[in-house]
Amino acid sequence: MTLQLTRPSDELTKRESRFVTESLDISLSDDHSYRLDGATGTIGFARKQGNNFVAFMGSTSDGAVCVGESLSFDTCVSMVVFAYRGE
């Protein structure tokens, strides 16, 4: 999955500079979890639970915080990225 870099408006420049990535590496962590690695390291996880994907933000699986769930894997990954960015 590749995220497109967008240019923030002037009032958001400082906020956006905390986390700007041009790519997100997604790798299988275990049978039901995917690790999401940004430019600075692991930002979260997407876990398959039943018919849903649950989004977790955090650098380790143990300390990750749930930030949402979705039927769509792509939406789940977006939730982690948005939560990490603070949007």
PDB file of N, CA and C in Angstrom:
ATOM      1  N   MET A   1       0.854  -1.164   0.000  1.00  0.00           N
ATOM      2  CA  MET A   1       0.000   0.000   0.000  1.00  0.00           C
ATOM      3  C   MET A   1       0.900   1.227   0.000  1.00  0.00           C
ATOM      4  N   THR A   2       0.634   2.155  -0.840  1.00  0.00           N
ATOM      5  CA  THR A   2       1.404   3.390  -0.906  1.00  0.00           C
ATOM      6  C   THR A   2       0.496   4.564  -0.598  1.00  0.00           C
ATOM      7  N   LEU A   3       0.926   5.404   0.328  1.00  0.00           N
ATOM      8  CA  LEU A   3       0.172   6.603   0.665  1.00  0.00           C
ATOM      9  C   LEU A   3       0.705   7.753  -0.159  1.00  0.00           C
ATOM     10  N   GLN A   4      -0.174   8.579  -0.647  1.00  0.00           N
ATOM     11  CA  GLN A   4       0.230   9.732  -1.438  1.00  0.00           C
ATOM     12  C   GLN A   4       0.569  10.895  -0.512  1.00  0.00           C
ATOM     13  N   LEU A   5       1.693  11.520  -0.756  1.00  0.00           N
ATOM     14  CA  LEU A   5       2.105  12.683   0.012  1.00  0.00           C
ATOM     15  C   LEU A   5       1.318  13.890  -0.472  1.00  0.00           C
ATOM     16  N   THR A   6       0.650  14.546   0.445  1.00  0.00           N
ATOM     17  CA  THR A   6      -0.089  15.749   0.088  1.00  0.00           C
ATOM     18  C   THR A   6       0.544  16.938   0.781  1.00  0.00           C
ATOM     19  N   ARG A   7       0.496  18.065   0.164  1.00  0.00           N
ATOM     20  CA  ARG A   7       1.065  19.289   0.730  1.00  0.00           C
ATOM     21  C   ARG A   7       0.031  19.930   1.649  1.00  0.00           C
ATOM     22  N   PRO A   8       0.358  20.071   2.933  1.00  0.00           N
ATOM     23  CA  PRO A   8      -0.589  20.681   3.857  1.00  0.00           C
ATOM     24  C   PRO A   8      -0.684  22.184   3.656  1.00  0.00           C
ATOM     25  N   SER A   9      -1.802  22.737   4.073  1.00  0.00           N
ATOM     26  CA  SER A   9      -1.943  24.183   4.022  1.00  0.00           C
ATOM     27  C   SER A   9      -1.030  24.800   5.087  1.00  0.00           C
ATOM     28  N   ASP A  10      -0.797  26.091   5.022  1.00  0.00           N
ATOM     29  CA  ASP A  10       0.127  26.760   5.931  1.00  0.00           C
ATOM     30  C   ASP A  10      -0.211  26.536   7.402  1.00  0.00           C
ATOM     31  N   GLU A  11      -1.482  26.583   7.762  1.00  0.00           N
ATOM     32  CA  GLU A  11      -1.846  26.439   9.168  1.00  0.00           C
ATOM     33  C   GLU A  11      -1.634  25.023   9.700  1.00  0.00           C
ATOM     34  N   LEU A  12      -1.511  24.050   8.823  1.00  0.00           N
ATOM     35  CA  LEU A  12      -1.296  22.666   9.254  1.00  0.00           C
ATOM     36  C   LEU A  12       0.149  22.203   9.116  1.00  0.00           C
ATOM     37  N   THR A  13       1.016  23.034   8.645  1.00  0.00           N
ATOM     38  CA  THR A  13       2.383  22.616   8.362  1.00  0.00           C
ATOM     39  C   THR A  13       3.071  22.001   9.566  1.00  0.00           C
ATOM     40  N   LYS A  14       3.011  22.637  10.715  1.00  0.00           N
ATOM     41  CA  LYS A  14       3.678  22.109  11.900  1.00  0.00           C
ATOM     42  C   LYS A  14       3.090  20.772  12.316  1.00  0.00           C
ATOM     43  N   ARG A  15       1.784  20.668  12.287  1.00  0.00           N
ATOM     44  CA  ARG A  15       1.117  19.431  12.677  1.00  0.00           C
ATOM     45  C   ARG A  15       1.487  18.289  11.734  1.00  0.00           C
ATOM     46  N   GLU A  16       1.457  18.536  10.457  1.00  0.00           N
ATOM     47  CA  GLU A  16       1.755  17.500   9.476  1.00  0.00           C
ATOM     48  C   GLU A  16       3.221  17.068   9.507  1.00  0.00           C
ATOM     49  N   SER A  17       4.105  17.938   9.940  1.00  0.00           N
ATOM     50  CA  SER A  17       5.517  17.599   9.910  1.00  0.00           C
ATOM     51  C   SER A  17       5.889  16.528  10.932  1.00  0.00           C
ATOM     52  N   ARG A  18       4.987  16.259  11.898  1.00  0.00           N
ATOM     53  CA  ARG A  18       5.266  15.207  12.878  1.00  0.00           C
ATOM     54  C   ARG A  18       5.363  13.837  12.213  1.00  0.00           C
ATOM     55  N   PHE A  19       4.539  13.579  11.211  1.00  0.00           N
ATOM     56  CA  PHE A  19       4.529  12.273  10.563  1.00  0.00           C
ATOM     57  C   PHE A  19       4.183  12.459   9.100  1.00  0.00           C
ATOM     58  N   VAL A  20       5.188  12.431   8.265  1.00  0.00           N
ATOM     59  CA  VAL A  20       4.977  12.496   6.830  1.00  0.00           C
ATOM     60  C   VAL A  20       5.641  11.268   6.245  1.00  0.00           C
ATOM     61  N   THR A  21       4.876  10.471   5.550  1.00  0.00           N
ATOM     62  CA  THR A  21       5.432   9.254   4.970  1.00  0.00           C
ATOM     63  C   THR A  21       4.963   9.135   3.526  1.00  0.00           C
ATOM     64  N   GLU A  22       5.813   8.599   2.728  1.00  0.00           N
ATOM     65  CA  GLU A  22       5.436   8.333   1.342  1.00  0.00           C
ATOM     66  C   GLU A  22       5.062   6.880   1.147  1.00  0.00           C
ATOM     67  N   SER A  23       5.369   6.044   2.126  1.00  0.00           N
ATOM     68  CA  SER A  23       5.016   4.637   1.997  1.00  0.00           C
ATOM     69  C   SER A  23       4.719   4.041   3.361  1.00  0.00           C
ATOM     70  N   LEU A  24       3.970   2.984   3.354  1.00  0.00           N
ATOM     71  CA  LEU A  24       3.631   2.245   4.554  1.00  0.00           C
ATOM     72  C   LEU A  24       3.849   0.778   4.242  1.00  0.00           C
ATOM     73  N   ASP A  25       4.728   0.141   5.000  1.00  0.00           N
ATOM     74  CA  ASP A  25       4.996  -1.279   4.789  1.00  0.00           C
ATOM     75  C   ASP A  25       4.064  -2.096   5.665  1.00  0.00           C
ATOM     76  N   ILE A  26       3.378  -3.052   5.048  1.00  0.00           N
ATOM     77  CA  ILE A  26       2.451  -3.915   5.760  1.00  0.00           C
ATOM     78  C   ILE A  26       2.977  -5.337   5.665  1.00  0.00           C
ATOM     79  N   SER A  27       3.173  -5.956   6.829  1.00  0.00           N
ATOM     80  CA  SER A  27       3.674  -7.329   6.824  1.00  0.00           C
ATOM     81  C   SER A  27       2.868  -8.178   7.796  1.00  0.00           C
ATOM     82  N   LEU A  28       2.754  -9.453   7.484  1.00  0.00           N
ATOM     83  CA  LEU A  28       2.019 -10.386   8.329  1.00  0.00           C
ATOM     84  C   LEU A  28       2.802 -10.602   9.613  1.00  0.00           C
ATOM     85  N   SER A  29       2.169 -10.340  10.749  1.00  0.00           N
ATOM     86  CA  SER A  29       2.814 -10.476  12.049  1.00  0.00           C
ATOM     87  C   SER A  29       2.573 -11.872  12.628  1.00  0.00           C
ATOM     88  N   ASP A  30       1.345 -12.345  12.534  1.00  0.00           N
ATOM     89  CA  ASP A  30       0.986 -13.719  12.896  1.00  0.00           C
ATOM     90  C   ASP A  30      -0.217 -14.122  12.047  1.00  0.00           C
ATOM     91  N   ASP A  31      -0.887 -15.193  12.401  1.00  0.00           N
ATOM     92  CA  ASP A  31      -1.986 -15.692  11.564  1.00  0.00           C
ATOM     93  C   ASP A  31      -3.119 -14.694  11.349  1.00  0.00           C
ATOM     94  N   HIS A  32      -3.333 -13.784  12.315  1.00  0.00           N
ATOM     95  CA  HIS A  32      -4.472 -12.870  12.226  1.00  0.00           C
ATOM     96  C   HIS A  32      -4.092 -11.400  12.344  1.00  0.00           C
ATOM     97  N   SER A  33      -2.808 -11.080  12.373  1.00  0.00           N
ATOM     98  CA  SER A  33      -2.377  -9.689  12.580  1.00  0.00           C
ATOM     99  C   SER A  33      -1.400  -9.240  11.504  1.00  0.00           C
ATOM    100  N   TYR A  34      -1.543  -7.972  11.135  1.00  0.00           N
ATOM    101  CA  TYR A  34      -0.631  -7.331  10.202  1.00  0.00           C
ATOM    102  C   TYR A  34       0.055  -6.173  10.915  1.00  0.00           C
ATOM    103  N   ARG A  35       1.373  -6.069  10.763  1.00  0.00           N
ATOM    104  CA  ARG A  35       2.143  -4.973  11.356  1.00  0.00           C
ATOM    105  C   ARG A  35       2.262  -3.858  10.336  1.00  0.00           C
ATOM    106  N   LEU A  36       2.028  -2.609  10.769  1.00  0.00           N
ATOM    107  CA  LEU A  36       2.088  -1.445   9.894  1.00  0.00           C
ATOM    108  C   LEU A  36       3.323  -0.632  10.257  1.00  0.00           C
ATOM    109  N   ASP A  37       4.280  -0.589   9.351  1.00  0.00           N
ATOM    110  CA  ASP A  37       5.536   0.120   9.585  1.00  0.00           C
ATOM    111  C   ASP A  37       5.610   1.367   8.722  1.00  0.00           C
ATOM    112  N   GLY A  38       5.765   2.517   9.378  1.00  0.00           N
ATOM    113  CA  GLY A  38       5.945   3.788   8.695  1.00  0.00           C
ATOM    114  C   GLY A  38       7.427   4.096   8.595  1.00  0.00           C
ATOM    115  N   ALA A  39       7.755   5.319   8.256  1.00  0.00           N
ATOM    116  CA  ALA A  39       9.139   5.734   8.075  1.00  0.00           C
ATOM    117  C   ALA A  39       9.934   5.685   9.373  1.00  0.00           C
ATOM    118  N   THR A  40       9.266   5.857  10.517  1.00  0.00           N
ATOM    119  CA  THR A  40       9.958   5.906  11.801  1.00  0.00           C
ATOM    120  C   THR A  40       9.852   4.614  12.597  1.00  0.00           C
ATOM    121  N   GLY A  41       9.230   3.586  12.053  1.00  0.00           N
ATOM    122  CA  GLY A  41       9.059   2.315  12.761  1.00  0.00           C
ATOM    123  C   GLY A  41       7.610   1.880  12.766  1.00  0.00           C
ATOM    124  N   THR A  42       7.306   0.929  13.616  1.00  0.00           N
ATOM    125  CA  THR A  42       5.950   0.381  13.695  1.00  0.00           C
ATOM    126  C   THR A  42       4.999   1.414  14.276  1.00  0.00           C
ATOM    127  N   ILE A  43       3.886   1.646  13.565  1.00  0.00           N
ATOM    128  CA  ILE A  43       2.892   2.616  14.046  1.00  0.00           C
ATOM    129  C   ILE A  43       1.634   1.926  14.559  1.00  0.00           C
ATOM    130  N   GLY A  44       1.421   0.676  14.188  1.00  0.00           N
ATOM    131  CA  GLY A  44       0.230  -0.012  14.652  1.00  0.00           C
ATOM    132  C   GLY A  44       0.034  -1.373  14.016  1.00  0.00           C
ATOM    133  N   PHE A  45      -1.153  -1.905  14.249  1.00  0.00           N
ATOM    134  CA  PHE A  45      -1.484  -3.250  13.792  1.00  0.00           C
ATOM    135  C   PHE A  45      -2.920  -3.290  13.284  1.00  0.00           C
ATOM    136  N   ALA A  46      -3.193  -4.199  12.372  1.00  0.00           N
ATOM    137  CA  ALA A  46      -4.544  -4.486  11.901  1.00  0.00           C
ATOM    138  C   ALA A  46      -4.776  -5.969  12.159  1.00  0.00           C
ATOM    139  N   ARG A  47      -5.812  -6.270  12.953  1.00  0.00           N
ATOM    140  CA  ARG A  47      -6.078  -7.661  13.313  1.00  0.00           C
ATOM    141  C   ARG A  47      -7.429  -8.099  12.789  1.00  0.00           C
ATOM    142  N   LYS A  48      -7.463  -9.293  12.231  1.00  0.00           N
ATOM    143  CA  LYS A  48      -8.705  -9.901  11.755  1.00  0.00           C
ATOM    144  C   LYS A  48      -9.376 -10.575  12.941  1.00  0.00           C
ATOM    145  N   GLN A  49     -10.603 -10.143  13.256  1.00  0.00           N
ATOM    146  CA  GLN A  49     -11.379 -10.748  14.337  1.00  0.00           C
ATOM    147  C   GLN A  49     -12.771 -11.025  13.806  1.00  0.00           C
ATOM    148  N   GLY A  50     -13.041 -12.276  13.513  1.00  0.00           N
ATOM    149  CA  GLY A  50     -14.319 -12.648  12.901  1.00  0.00           C
ATOM    150  C   GLY A  50     -14.409 -12.058  11.511  1.00  0.00           C
ATOM    151  N   ASN A  51     -15.479 -11.307  11.250  1.00  0.00           N
ATOM    152  CA  ASN A  51     -15.657 -10.656   9.946  1.00  0.00           C
ATOM    153  C   ASN A  51     -15.073  -9.254   9.907  1.00  0.00           C
ATOM    154  N   ASN A  52     -14.543  -8.771  11.020  1.00  0.00           N
ATOM    155  CA  ASN A  52     -14.038  -7.405  11.117  1.00  0.00           C
ATOM    156  C   ASN A  52     -12.515  -7.351  11.150  1.00  0.00           C
ATOM    157  N   PHE A  53     -12.003  -6.182  10.833  1.00  0.00           N
ATOM    158  CA  PHE A  53     -10.601  -5.854  11.057  1.00  0.00           C
ATOM    159  C   PHE A  53     -10.579  -4.797  12.158  1.00  0.00           C
ATOM    160  N   VAL A  54      -9.734  -5.010  13.165  1.00  0.00           N
ATOM    161  CA  VAL A  54      -9.633  -4.079  14.282  1.00  0.00           C
ATOM    162  C   VAL A  54      -8.313  -3.336  14.171  1.00  0.00           C
ATOM    163  N   ALA A  55      -8.377  -2.009  14.284  1.00  0.00           N
ATOM    164  CA  ALA A  55      -7.208  -1.138  14.144  1.00  0.00           C
ATOM    165  C   ALA A  55      -6.617  -0.838  15.515  1.00  0.00           C
ATOM    166  N   PHE A  56      -5.311  -1.063  15.655  1.00  0.00           N
ATOM    167  CA  PHE A  56      -4.596  -0.779  16.894  1.00  0.00           C
ATOM    168  C   PHE A  56      -3.436   0.148  16.599  1.00  0.00           C
ATOM    169  N   MET A  57      -3.263   1.175  17.431  1.00  0.00           N
ATOM    170  CA  MET A  57      -2.126   2.077  17.291  1.00  0.00           C
ATOM    171  C   MET A  57      -1.143   1.785  18.414  1.00  0.00           C
ATOM    172  N   GLY A  58       0.128   1.671  18.054  1.00  0.00           N
ATOM    173  CA  GLY A  58       1.168   1.426  19.040  1.00  0.00           C
ATOM    174  C   GLY A  58       2.338   0.707  18.401  1.00  0.00           C
ATOM    175  N   SER A  59       3.498   0.814  19.034  1.00  0.00           N
ATOM    176  CA  SER A  59       4.699   0.227  18.447  1.00  0.00           C
ATOM    177  C   SER A  59       4.878  -1.246  18.811  1.00  0.00           C
ATOM    178  N   THR A  60       4.183  -1.717  19.854  1.00  0.00           N
ATOM    179  CA  THR A  60       4.245  -3.129  20.219  1.00  0.00           C
ATOM    180  C   THR A  60       2.840  -3.697  20.292  1.00  0.00           C
ATOM    181  N   SER A  61       2.719  -4.956  20.041  1.00  0.00           N
ATOM    182  CA  SER A  61       1.419  -5.617  20.041  1.00  0.00           C
ATOM    183  C   SER A  61       0.784  -5.579  21.430  1.00  0.00           C
ATOM    184  N   ASP A  62       1.591  -5.707  22.481  1.00  0.00           N
ATOM    185  CA  ASP A  62       1.064  -5.731  23.855  1.00  0.00           C
ATOM    186  C   ASP A  62       0.492  -4.380  24.276  1.00  0.00           C
ATOM    187  N   GLY A  63       1.165  -3.294  23.903  1.00  0.00           N
ATOM    188  CA  GLY A  63       0.759  -1.975  24.351  1.00  0.00           C
ATOM    189  C   GLY A  63      -0.097  -1.201  23.373  1.00  0.00           C
ATOM    190  N   ALA A  64      -0.530  -1.837  22.296  1.00  0.00           N
ATOM    191  CA  ALA A  64      -1.317  -1.139  21.270  1.00  0.00           C
ATOM    192  C   ALA A  64      -2.720  -0.820  21.782  1.00  0.00           C
ATOM    193  N   VAL A  65      -3.241   0.332  21.359  1.00  0.00           N
ATOM    194  CA  VAL A  65      -4.558   0.812  21.767  1.00  0.00           C
ATOM    195  C   VAL A  65      -5.520   0.718  20.586  1.00  0.00           C
ATOM    196  N   CYS A  66      -6.697   0.177  20.833  1.00  0.00           N
ATOM    197  CA  CYS A  66      -7.708   0.046  19.781  1.00  0.00           C
ATOM    198  C   CYS A  66      -8.200   1.433  19.364  1.00  0.00           C
ATOM    199  N   VAL A  67      -8.204   1.688  18.045  1.00  0.00           N
ATOM    200  CA  VAL A  67      -8.665   2.982  17.533  1.00  0.00           C
ATOM    201  C   VAL A  67      -9.876   2.845  16.612  1.00  0.00           C
ATOM    202  N   GLY A  68     -10.357   1.633  16.410  1.00  0.00           N
ATOM    203  CA  GLY A  68     -11.547   1.445  15.594  1.00  0.00           C
ATOM    204  C   GLY A  68     -11.610   0.073  14.971  1.00  0.00           C
ATOM    205  N   GLU A  69     -12.705  -0.182  14.272  1.00  0.00           N
ATOM    206  CA  GLU A  69     -12.837  -1.431  13.528  1.00  0.00           C
ATOM    207  C   GLU A  69     -13.673  -1.214  12.283  1.00  0.00           C
ATOM    208  N   SER A  70     -13.453  -2.093  11.318  1.00  0.00           N
ATOM    209  CA  SER A  70     -14.125  -1.946  10.035  1.00  0.00           C
ATOM    210  C   SER A  70     -14.242  -3.305   9.355  1.00  0.00           C
ATOM    211  N   LEU A  71     -15.160  -3.392   8.412  1.00  0.00           N
ATOM    212  CA  LEU A  71     -15.259  -4.591   7.582  1.00  0.00           C
ATOM    213  C   LEU A  71     -14.186  -4.589   6.498  1.00  0.00           C
ATOM    214  N   SER A  72     -13.599  -3.423   6.231  1.00  0.00           N
ATOM    215  CA  SER A  72     -12.611  -3.256   5.167  1.00  0.00           C
ATOM    216  C   SER A  72     -11.194  -3.190   5.735  1.00  0.00           C
ATOM    217  N   PHE A  73     -10.284  -3.962   5.166  1.00  0.00           N
ATOM    218  CA  PHE A  73      -8.884  -3.920   5.581  1.00  0.00           C
ATOM    219  C   PHE A  73      -8.282  -2.549   5.309  1.00  0.00           C
ATOM    220  N   ASP A  74      -8.544  -1.979   4.138  1.00  0.00           N
ATOM    221  CA  ASP A  74      -8.004  -0.666   3.786  1.00  0.00           C
ATOM    222  C   ASP A  74      -8.465   0.421   4.752  1.00  0.00           C
ATOM    223  N   THR A  75      -9.736   0.387   5.132  1.00  0.00           N
ATOM    224  CA  THR A  75     -10.259   1.364   6.080  1.00  0.00           C
ATOM    225  C   THR A  75      -9.605   1.192   7.443  1.00  0.00           C
ATOM    226  N   CYS A  76      -9.388  -0.036   7.840  1.00  0.00           N
ATOM    227  CA  CYS A  76      -8.724  -0.326   9.109  1.00  0.00           C
ATOM    228  C   CYS A  76      -7.312   0.261   9.122  1.00  0.00           C
ATOM    229  N   VAL A  77      -6.569   0.071   8.053  1.00  0.00           N
ATOM    230  CA  VAL A  77      -5.212   0.624   7.951  1.00  0.00           C
ATOM    231  C   VAL A  77      -5.272   2.146   7.993  1.00  0.00           C
ATOM    232  N   SER A  78      -6.239   2.738   7.318  1.00  0.00           N
ATOM    233  CA  SER A  78      -6.393   4.192   7.336  1.00  0.00           C
ATOM    234  C   SER A  78      -6.666   4.712   8.742  1.00  0.00           C
ATOM    235  N   MET A  79      -7.444   3.976   9.513  1.00  0.00           N
ATOM    236  CA  MET A  79      -7.725   4.380  10.890  1.00  0.00           C
ATOM    237  C   MET A  79      -6.449   4.476  11.713  1.00  0.00           C
ATOM    238  N   VAL A  80      -5.552   3.514  11.533  1.00  0.00           N
ATOM    239  CA  VAL A  80      -4.281   3.531  12.269  1.00  0.00           C
ATOM    240  C   VAL A  80      -3.459   4.741  11.852  1.00  0.00           C
ATOM    241  N   VAL A  81      -3.357   4.983  10.553  1.00  0.00           N
ATOM    242  CA  VAL A  81      -2.568   6.115  10.052  1.00  0.00           C
ATOM    243  C   VAL A  81      -3.143   7.440  10.552  1.00  0.00           C
ATOM    244  N   PHE A  82      -4.456   7.609  10.476  1.00  0.00           N
ATOM    245  CA  PHE A  82      -5.089   8.848  10.939  1.00  0.00           C
ATOM    246  C   PHE A  82      -4.892   9.041  12.440  1.00  0.00           C
ATOM    247  N   ALA A  83      -5.023   7.966  13.210  1.00  0.00           N
ATOM    248  CA  ALA A  83      -4.838   8.057  14.664  1.00  0.00           C
ATOM    249  C   ALA A  83      -3.387   8.417  14.988  1.00  0.00           C
ATOM    250  N   TYR A  84      -2.452   7.843  14.249  1.00  0.00           N
ATOM    251  CA  TYR A  84      -1.045   8.139  14.485  1.00  0.00           C
ATOM    252  C   TYR A  84      -0.729   9.596  14.173  1.00  0.00           C
ATOM    253  N   ARG A  85      -1.336  10.094  13.124  1.00  0.00           N
ATOM    254  CA  ARG A  85      -1.124  11.491  12.733  1.00  0.00           C
ATOM    255  C   ARG A  85      -1.827  12.460  13.682  1.00  0.00           C
ATOM    256  N   GLY A  86      -2.804  11.971  14.422  1.00  0.00           N
ATOM    257  CA  GLY A  86      -3.559  12.821  15.333  1.00  0.00           C
ATOM    258  C   GLY A  86      -4.697  13.539  14.659  1.00  0.00           C
ATOM    259  N   GLU A  87      -5.199  13.001  13.561  1.00  0.00           N
ATOM    260  CA  GLU A  87      -6.291  13.631  12.809  1.00  0.00           C
ATOM    261  C   GLU A  87      -7.628  13.225  13.347  1.00  0.00           C
TER     262      GLU A  87
END
